[in-house]
Amino acid sequence: MKISFAEPKVPTRGIVVLGVGAKNKLSSQAVRIDKQVDGALSRAVAAARFTGKLGEHIAVLAPAGRKNASYLLVGTAEAKEFGDLNAQTFGAGVVRAVQAVGGSDATILMDAPDGAPADLDDLAAHLAYGAKLRSYDYDKYKTGAAGTNNKKDPVRSLTIMVPRPAVARRRYSPLAAIADGVEFSRNLVSEPSNVKTPKWMSAQCRKLSKLGVKVEVMGEAQMRKLRMHALLGVGQGSVQESQCVVMRWDGGKPKGKSVALVGKGVTFDTGGISIKPASGMEDMIWDMGGAGTVIGAMYALAGRKAKANVVGVVGLVENMPDGNAQRPGDIVKSMSGQTIEVINTDAEGRLVLADMLWYTQKRFKPDAMIDLATLTGAVMVALGREYAGLYANKDSLAEGIINAGKAVGEKLWHLPLDPAYDKQINTPRADMKNVGPRWGGSITAAQFLQRFTNGLDWAHLDIAGVAWSDTDRPLMARGATGFGVRALDRFVRDNYEGK
Ligand code: BES
Ligand code: MN
Ligand code: ZN
């Protein structure tokens, strides 16, 4: 979908989007048009069960008087509540509404509702941002072949008419870069695992070099030299070679603060020898969601030329059962030197992250390290599909990430770390085992990761419940969500830029 900004004039063709406030108050542009179409707009609002709620819409198609144009009346709610997030939801609602009436070109006529901020530039930019996020559709594998009806016609263009289009365009530019990062992430997460091998993923990471990101890829030989046997053990049952990718964006001051993002990239998780049941196993294509978020965040930060130093590290592995696969009871030695008894080969994400976290803190000595992983089913039991679980060894870091999430509409819930949980992964046979008891499974997984942070400021986001959505959401059609790209971008903006 092509998004552009233009000066206001009443369009005579295509779909014209007009705001309707609380208590069905037509915007002043809508009042003008209503007269030209003999009251068709106000009649429609009155006839339908319409309340002006945010994103609610009705269509008035080709009314007499101006029959080359159709109108979408979209709710804006109370103008004084109309902040950035509402503007995004409104923009997304417009795309959904235009799709619903089968339109291909739409124009939003923005005008200042009573009590709205005097300058509409920011609102126009966020409206465009929401529209761009919502217009995403993963239709790469839909051919539209005879007998199928699953390929939707996309909305081709959206024009936003606003008094200062050049200013709005400038405000939109960094947001468009973030949306590109979200889209890149969603494409990775959506890709089926027959295509999405660890090497395919590292090839995708290489594409970030065109944005100025320094990309390094390691294969198994190099990881063996670094003694990353916790990660390598997970990949040893797969014919696909494991990969580790390091991405560096040095947009900040040369010796300034830096933050590291670390992602779990299991390109398919069968469970290994501790094999998963058949039902729902197809969901494990998105078990690289943590890596997908890290890569998308790097894409966004570089795309908008963030003035911050950020390193992204992803461990890319396929977890398969095989004659050469690791077994329950195996003991592996991680890069840190600590030994791990592998009780369950399906608790593989923490084994991958153990080496990625250790490597990251050792090589880069960042001021903080944040990992993301679709780590446990247990976090979904606790928080469902709405909140991601967040753990941190420092409250101010947790707070910073939670606030960043709030600002962009990504919800995170702080869960506890405690030595009492930590001792539950002790074992008589090695330094630790890779699973705890049945209860508190997301917490013991976090405790396991903490043992590989070497005391560095660290946070862990268990995104198993939120990396994928089975339902449509205001800003995101169902499927891969790109959860965390926007929150991480915001966290960097608020805590690392210019520092
Ligand atoms: N990738 C899964 C976690 C997961 C489950 C992500 C559902 C997304 C949706 C992870 O590797 C896993 O299998 N975890 C096990 C751990 C257990 C063996 C201790 C789990 O949660 O069951
Ligand atoms: Mn698993
Ligand atoms: Zn997994």
XYZ file of C-alpha atoms and ligand atoms in Angstrom:
523
model
C 0.000 0.000 0.000
C 1.375 3.357 -1.031
C 0.952 6.025 1.632
C 1.199 9.712 0.764
C 0.378 13.089 2.280
C -1.299 15.941 0.431
C -2.966 19.291 1.027
C -6.683 19.124 1.762
C -9.136 19.322 -1.100
C -12.361 17.406 -1.435
C -11.639 14.350 -3.603
C -14.202 13.544 -6.242
C -13.318 9.887 -6.778
C -12.347 6.801 -4.790
C -13.125 6.281 -1.135
C -13.145 9.366 1.046
C -12.685 8.788 4.754
C -14.301 11.236 7.152
C -14.139 11.315 10.929
C -17.181 11.118 13.130
C -16.735 12.059 16.774
C -18.511 10.973 19.925
C -22.322 11.377 19.820
C -22.108 11.088 16.031
C -20.727 14.556 15.523
C -19.663 14.889 11.869
C -16.334 16.596 11.259
C -16.573 19.992 9.558
C -15.414 18.497 6.224
C -18.122 15.847 6.585
C -20.760 18.504 7.209
C -19.754 20.246 3.958
C -19.952 17.063 1.919
C -23.190 16.036 3.609
C -24.854 19.077 2.060
C -23.614 18.150 -1.411
C -25.048 14.627 -1.132
C -28.395 15.759 0.150
C -27.867 14.643 3.748
C -26.892 11.044 2.867
C -24.060 11.006 5.436
C -26.066 12.231 8.393
C -28.949 9.928 7.442
C -26.601 6.931 7.319
C -25.146 7.705 10.726
C -28.611 8.040 12.197
C -29.958 4.888 10.522
C -27.107 2.614 11.595
C -26.297 1.653 15.152
C -23.307 3.982 15.077
C -21.846 5.698 18.117
C -18.611 7.264 16.880
C -16.489 4.759 18.824
C -12.849 4.611 17.750
C -12.470 2.659 14.521
C -16.191 1.905 14.105
C -17.256 2.561 10.527
C -20.106 2.729 8.040
C -19.889 3.107 4.294
C -21.994 5.360 2.082
C -21.315 4.187 -1.447
C -21.712 6.419 -4.505
C -24.507 8.685 -3.232
C -26.421 10.893 -5.678
C -24.825 14.312 -6.043
C -21.236 12.980 -5.993
C -21.579 9.530 -7.373
C -17.944 8.940 -8.401
C -16.946 9.012 -4.765
C -17.855 6.806 -1.832
C -17.603 7.731 1.808
C -16.431 5.912 4.863
C -17.485 7.434 8.133
C -15.041 6.304 10.793
C -15.391 6.896 14.519
C -12.773 9.069 16.262
C -14.301 8.965 19.786
C -13.654 11.985 22.017
C -11.208 14.248 20.261
C -9.416 15.141 23.489
C -8.465 11.475 23.990
C -7.042 11.300 20.516
C -3.341 10.641 21.130
C -0.713 8.754 19.113
C -2.031 5.269 19.878
C -5.608 6.276 19.016
C -4.428 7.781 15.758
C -2.718 4.474 14.941
C -5.872 2.528 15.749
C -7.902 4.923 13.601
C -5.519 4.514 10.654
C -5.646 0.739 11.046
C -9.445 0.846 11.241
C -9.552 2.774 7.976
C -7.539 0.086 6.196
C -9.826 -2.625 7.539
C -12.912 -0.697 6.490
C -11.579 -0.007 2.982
C -10.737 -3.712 2.644
C -14.225 -4.630 3.828
C -15.926 -2.584 1.088
C -13.415 -3.819 -1.489
C -11.937 -0.389 -2.172
C -8.483 0.067 -3.591
C -7.739 3.794 -3.268
C -8.693 5.851 -0.255
C -8.218 9.403 0.938
C -8.483 10.525 4.528
C -9.647 14.096 4.920
C -8.255 15.148 8.250
C -9.604 18.132 10.023
C -9.321 19.313 13.559
C -12.205 18.028 15.648
C -13.128 20.232 18.612
C -10.519 20.027 21.323
C -7.996 18.177 19.156
C -4.416 19.430 19.228
C -4.009 22.392 16.910
C -1.352 20.783 14.755
C -2.371 17.614 13.048
C 1.105 16.662 11.815
C 1.830 14.070 14.489
C -1.647 12.609 14.357
C -1.416 12.304 10.571
C 1.952 10.548 10.911
C 0.642 8.079 13.497
C -2.472 7.493 11.456
C -0.295 6.551 8.494
C 1.816 4.331 10.765
C -1.239 2.433 12.026
C -2.501 2.048 8.461
C 0.848 0.680 7.307
C 1.040 -1.831 10.178
C -2.495 -3.017 9.547
C -2.124 -3.329 5.769
C 0.357 -6.184 6.240
C -0.874 -9.432 4.739
C 1.238 -12.566 4.395
C -0.021 -13.839 1.054
C 3.266 -15.071 -0.370
C 1.985 -18.639 -0.683
C -1.537 -17.889 -1.874
C -1.657 -18.337 -5.626
C -5.321 -17.494 -6.096
C -5.541 -20.708 -8.138
C -8.958 -21.784 -9.434
C -11.049 -23.241 -6.636
C -9.408 -21.096 -3.981
C -10.771 -17.790 -2.848
C -8.193 -16.876 -0.293
C -6.302 -14.114 -2.040
C -7.523 -10.656 -1.070
C -7.059 -7.607 -3.276
C -4.859 -5.272 -1.302
C -5.644 -1.608 -0.735
C -3.404 0.118 -3.298
C -3.091 3.630 -2.003
C -3.901 5.758 0.981
C -3.656 9.546 0.769
C -3.786 11.558 3.939
C -4.919 15.132 3.449
C -3.606 17.395 6.131
C -2.814 21.138 6.225
C 0.992 20.710 6.398
C 1.731 17.585 4.353
C 5.495 18.142 4.260
C 5.701 18.304 8.052
C 3.526 15.218 8.460
C 5.687 13.348 5.935
C 8.816 14.199 7.915
C 7.225 13.016 11.168
C 6.121 9.818 9.491
C 9.530 8.879 8.151
C 10.983 7.272 11.366
C 7.647 5.558 12.008
C 7.692 4.089 8.508
C 11.151 2.677 9.277
C 9.820 1.040 12.440
C 6.877 -0.416 10.519
C 9.373 -1.798 7.971
C 11.194 -3.493 10.852
C 7.935 -4.977 12.131
C 7.112 -6.192 8.636
C 10.553 -7.731 8.164
C 10.110 -9.558 11.446
C 6.616 -10.779 10.573
C 7.830 -12.103 7.231
C 10.553 -14.119 8.952
C 8.197 -15.540 11.567
C 5.536 -16.427 8.967
C 7.900 -18.299 6.650
C 7.394 -22.086 6.733
C 10.271 -24.096 8.156
C 10.944 -26.073 4.972
C 12.252 -22.772 3.605
C 13.243 -21.140 6.886
C 16.396 -23.066 7.775
C 19.091 -21.534 10.010
C 21.094 -20.682 6.872
C 18.084 -19.062 5.221
C 17.680 -16.963 8.365
C 21.309 -15.872 8.378
C 20.974 -14.934 4.708
C 18.006 -12.739 5.657
C 20.134 -11.086 8.366
C 22.749 -10.241 5.755
C 20.168 -8.039 4.037
C 20.509 -5.596 6.945
C 23.935 -4.584 5.720
C 22.254 -2.395 3.077
C 20.969 -0.305 6.026
C 24.469 0.096 7.458
C 24.295 -2.780 9.960
C 27.525 -4.776 10.285
C 26.561 -8.425 9.943
C 28.753 -11.404 10.899
C 27.648 -15.001 10.442
C 29.200 -17.973 12.247
C 28.693 -21.601 11.302
C 29.208 -24.749 13.358
C 32.991 -24.926 12.929
C 33.466 -21.489 14.419
C 30.969 -22.119 17.206
C 32.800 -25.335 18.062
C 36.006 -23.321 18.402
C 34.180 -21.038 20.814
C 32.922 -24.148 22.700
C 29.253 -23.355 22.288
C 28.275 -26.933 23.016
C 24.937 -26.101 24.612
C 23.719 -24.563 21.332
C 25.467 -27.143 19.155
C 23.857 -30.009 21.092
C 20.401 -28.735 20.121
C 21.313 -28.574 16.432
C 23.128 -31.896 16.247
C 20.032 -33.866 15.273
C 19.349 -31.644 12.278
C 20.829 -31.886 8.787
C 20.641 -28.087 8.689
C 23.750 -26.330 9.897
C 23.290 -24.156 13.005
C 24.176 -20.484 12.706
C 24.902 -17.565 14.966
C 24.487 -14.046 13.611
C 25.881 -10.874 15.134
C 24.433 -7.578 13.902
C 25.915 -4.255 14.988
C 24.399 -0.836 14.616
C 26.812 1.832 15.803
C 24.700 4.963 15.536
C 25.685 6.361 18.927
C 28.758 8.030 20.357
C 31.984 6.005 19.776
C 32.530 4.649 23.322
C 28.993 5.620 24.425
C 26.454 3.400 26.117
C 25.396 0.209 24.387
C 22.659 -2.368 24.691
C 22.565 -5.934 23.374
C 19.494 -7.769 22.091
C 19.657 -11.560 22.060
C 17.119 -13.831 20.358
C 16.114 -17.491 20.388
C 15.970 -18.634 16.787
C 14.734 -22.221 16.728
C 13.602 -22.479 13.106
C 11.497 -25.520 13.959
C 11.021 -27.189 17.329
C 9.908 -30.815 17.111
C 10.988 -31.257 20.723
C 13.854 -33.473 19.563
C 13.961 -36.966 21.106
C 11.538 -35.665 23.789
C 9.225 -35.263 20.828
C 6.130 -33.072 20.951
C 2.634 -34.454 20.283
C 1.367 -34.006 16.698
C -1.477 -31.656 17.566
C -0.396 -28.049 17.176
C 3.194 -28.896 16.326
C 2.902 -26.707 13.230
C 2.997 -23.720 15.594
C 6.660 -24.442 16.093
C 7.491 -22.647 12.846
C 7.375 -19.504 14.984
C 9.810 -20.765 17.586
C 12.340 -18.351 16.115
C 10.107 -15.436 17.169
C 12.686 -14.054 19.609
C 15.287 -13.886 16.849
C 12.638 -12.465 14.520
C 12.035 -9.616 16.951
C 15.730 -8.912 17.432
C 16.318 -8.814 13.675
C 13.239 -6.625 13.134
C 14.356 -4.239 15.887
C 17.816 -3.921 14.325
C 16.123 -3.263 10.988
C 13.971 -0.530 12.543
C 16.822 1.126 14.450
C 19.110 1.194 11.438
C 16.250 2.228 9.156
C 15.550 5.337 11.209
C 19.265 5.911 11.891
C 18.891 5.732 15.683
C 21.678 7.568 17.513
C 22.490 4.564 19.680
C 24.878 1.626 19.810
C 22.984 -1.619 19.635
C 24.136 -5.157 19.012
C 21.808 -7.980 18.028
C 22.792 -11.625 18.462
C 20.659 -14.564 17.338
C 21.204 -18.303 17.729
C 19.646 -20.181 14.795
C 19.062 -23.886 15.238
C 16.634 -26.591 14.165
C 15.564 -29.043 16.907
C 15.028 -32.470 15.306
C 14.966 -36.108 16.417
C 17.536 -38.182 14.563
C 20.113 -40.919 14.984
C 22.578 -38.201 15.841
C 20.257 -36.130 18.046
C 21.091 -35.414 21.669
C 19.420 -37.651 24.226
C 17.748 -37.026 27.577
C 20.471 -37.588 30.164
C 23.258 -36.169 27.993
C 25.537 -33.689 29.708
C 26.866 -30.761 27.655
C 29.462 -28.171 28.532
C 28.362 -24.637 27.692
C 30.686 -21.869 26.505
C 30.666 -20.487 30.061
C 32.268 -23.719 31.276
C 29.166 -24.678 33.270
C 27.805 -28.161 32.569
C 24.142 -28.888 31.849
C 22.277 -32.156 32.180
C 19.724 -32.295 29.366
C 16.689 -33.846 31.045
C 14.277 -32.868 28.273
C 15.446 -32.114 24.736
C 12.317 -30.004 24.259
C 13.686 -27.402 26.704
C 16.087 -26.398 23.929
C 15.623 -22.619 23.756
C 17.414 -22.048 27.054
C 20.329 -24.186 25.820
C 20.662 -21.991 22.742
C 20.388 -18.790 24.777
C 22.874 -19.989 27.415
C 25.678 -19.750 24.864
C 24.322 -16.645 23.119
C 24.047 -14.706 26.401
C 27.486 -15.761 27.581
C 29.078 -14.910 24.243
C 27.333 -11.524 24.063
C 28.329 -10.293 27.513
C 31.863 -11.576 27.115
C 32.544 -10.094 23.697
C 30.613 -6.824 23.823
C 30.388 -5.941 27.526
C 27.172 -3.988 26.863
C 25.568 -1.848 29.579
C 22.539 -4.111 29.437
C 21.411 -7.248 27.680
C 17.814 -8.093 26.762
C 16.869 -11.501 25.450
C 13.629 -12.500 23.754
C 12.402 -16.045 23.331
C 9.316 -18.132 22.689
C 10.615 -20.031 25.661
C 7.801 -21.790 27.523
C 4.238 -22.994 27.235
C 4.059 -22.170 30.945
C 4.087 -18.412 30.303
C 0.987 -18.892 28.148
C -0.725 -20.672 31.026
C 0.120 -17.725 33.273
C -0.542 -14.757 30.985
C -2.476 -16.063 27.989
C -2.029 -14.378 24.626
C -2.022 -10.752 25.807
C 1.002 -10.050 27.984
C 4.571 -11.196 27.532
C 6.389 -12.290 30.693
C 9.318 -10.127 31.715
C 12.147 -10.973 34.114
C 15.070 -8.784 35.089
C 17.880 -8.711 37.611
C 17.381 -4.945 38.008
C 14.026 -3.274 38.649
C 14.849 -0.035 36.830
C 15.610 -2.012 33.670
C 12.313 -3.897 33.963
C 10.471 -0.628 34.462
C 12.155 0.979 31.446
C 11.103 -1.871 29.161
C 7.563 -2.047 30.556
C 7.116 1.701 30.054
C 8.449 1.503 26.510
C 5.916 -1.259 25.870
C 3.089 0.845 27.296
C 3.992 3.759 25.034
C 3.625 1.609 21.922
C 0.825 -0.717 23.040
C 2.897 -3.862 23.731
C 2.023 -5.298 27.124
C 4.597 -6.829 29.467
C 4.157 -8.265 32.946
C 6.980 -8.399 35.489
C 7.399 -11.925 36.931
C 9.740 -12.897 39.795
C 13.258 -14.268 39.979
C 14.243 -15.778 43.331
C 17.031 -18.018 44.667
C 14.296 -20.380 45.871
C 13.377 -21.046 42.233
C 16.984 -21.112 41.165
C 17.868 -24.086 43.313
C 15.136 -26.097 41.602
C 17.418 -26.579 38.588
C 20.276 -28.064 40.617
C 21.042 -31.704 39.858
C 23.381 -34.294 41.359
C 24.955 -35.058 37.966
C 26.081 -31.659 36.658
C 26.117 -27.920 37.425
C 22.438 -27.681 36.524
C 19.665 -29.426 34.618
C 17.662 -27.864 31.812
C 14.205 -28.257 33.382
C 12.733 -27.612 36.827
C 9.652 -29.126 38.436
C 6.238 -28.920 36.814
C 5.134 -25.635 38.402
C 6.534 -22.221 37.543
C 8.044 -23.423 34.278
C 8.565 -19.948 32.814
C 10.330 -18.836 36.001
C 12.762 -21.753 36.231
C 13.572 -21.199 32.552
C 14.427 -17.571 33.396
C 16.541 -18.715 36.371
C 18.435 -20.992 34.011
C 19.186 -18.068 31.677
C 20.295 -15.883 34.571
C 23.132 -18.308 35.263
C 24.654 -17.260 31.922
C 24.499 -13.495 32.340
C 27.635 -13.162 34.465
C 25.948 -10.502 36.617
C 25.419 -8.040 33.752
C 22.203 -5.958 33.814
C 19.813 -8.246 32.019
C 16.144 -8.712 31.154
C 14.385 -11.684 29.610
C 11.113 -11.534 27.689
C 9.214 -14.811 27.380
C 7.137 -14.069 24.261
C 5.684 -17.552 23.642
C 2.139 -16.234 24.112
C 2.410 -13.120 21.979
C 4.718 -13.771 19.019
C 1.742 -15.138 17.112
C -1.928 -14.216 17.290
C -4.799 -16.494 16.275
C -7.179 -13.533 16.252
C -7.212 -10.208 14.429
C -6.082 -7.290 16.568
C -6.584 -3.566 15.998
C -3.131 -2.955 14.535
C -2.247 -6.453 13.432
C -4.043 -8.959 11.282
C -3.792 -12.491 12.702
C -0.502 -14.347 12.354
C 2.984 -13.206 13.246
C 2.810 -10.062 15.389
C 6.395 -8.806 15.395
C 5.844 -8.362 19.138
C 8.652 -6.437 20.776
C 10.058 -4.650 17.730
C 8.233 -1.455 18.632
C 8.877 -1.751 22.378
C 12.603 -2.348 21.899
C 12.854 0.528 19.455
C 11.118 2.763 21.972
C 13.276 1.484 24.845
C 16.404 2.378 22.881
C 14.988 5.774 21.986
C 14.147 6.603 25.614
C 17.257 5.181 27.285
C 20.148 5.006 24.848
C 19.871 7.669 22.187
C 22.463 10.406 22.463
C 23.998 8.689 25.533
N 9.177 -23.589 21.953
C 8.656 -24.169 23.137
C 7.747 -23.229 23.918
C 6.486 -22.815 23.212
C 5.309 -23.512 23.407
C 6.483 -21.718 22.388
C 4.160 -23.122 22.765
C 5.327 -21.321 21.736
C 4.163 -22.020 21.935
C 9.805 -24.580 24.050
O 10.967 -24.964 23.401
C 9.347 -25.763 24.813
O 9.122 -26.788 24.231
N 9.203 -25.619 26.118
C 8.767 -26.676 26.953
C 9.669 -26.733 28.162
C 9.480 -27.943 29.005
C 9.983 -29.158 28.282
C 10.225 -27.751 30.298
C 7.338 -26.374 27.366
O 7.018 -25.212 27.606
O 6.548 -27.305 27.404
Mn 10.969 -26.998 22.854
Zn 11.290 -24.163 21.556
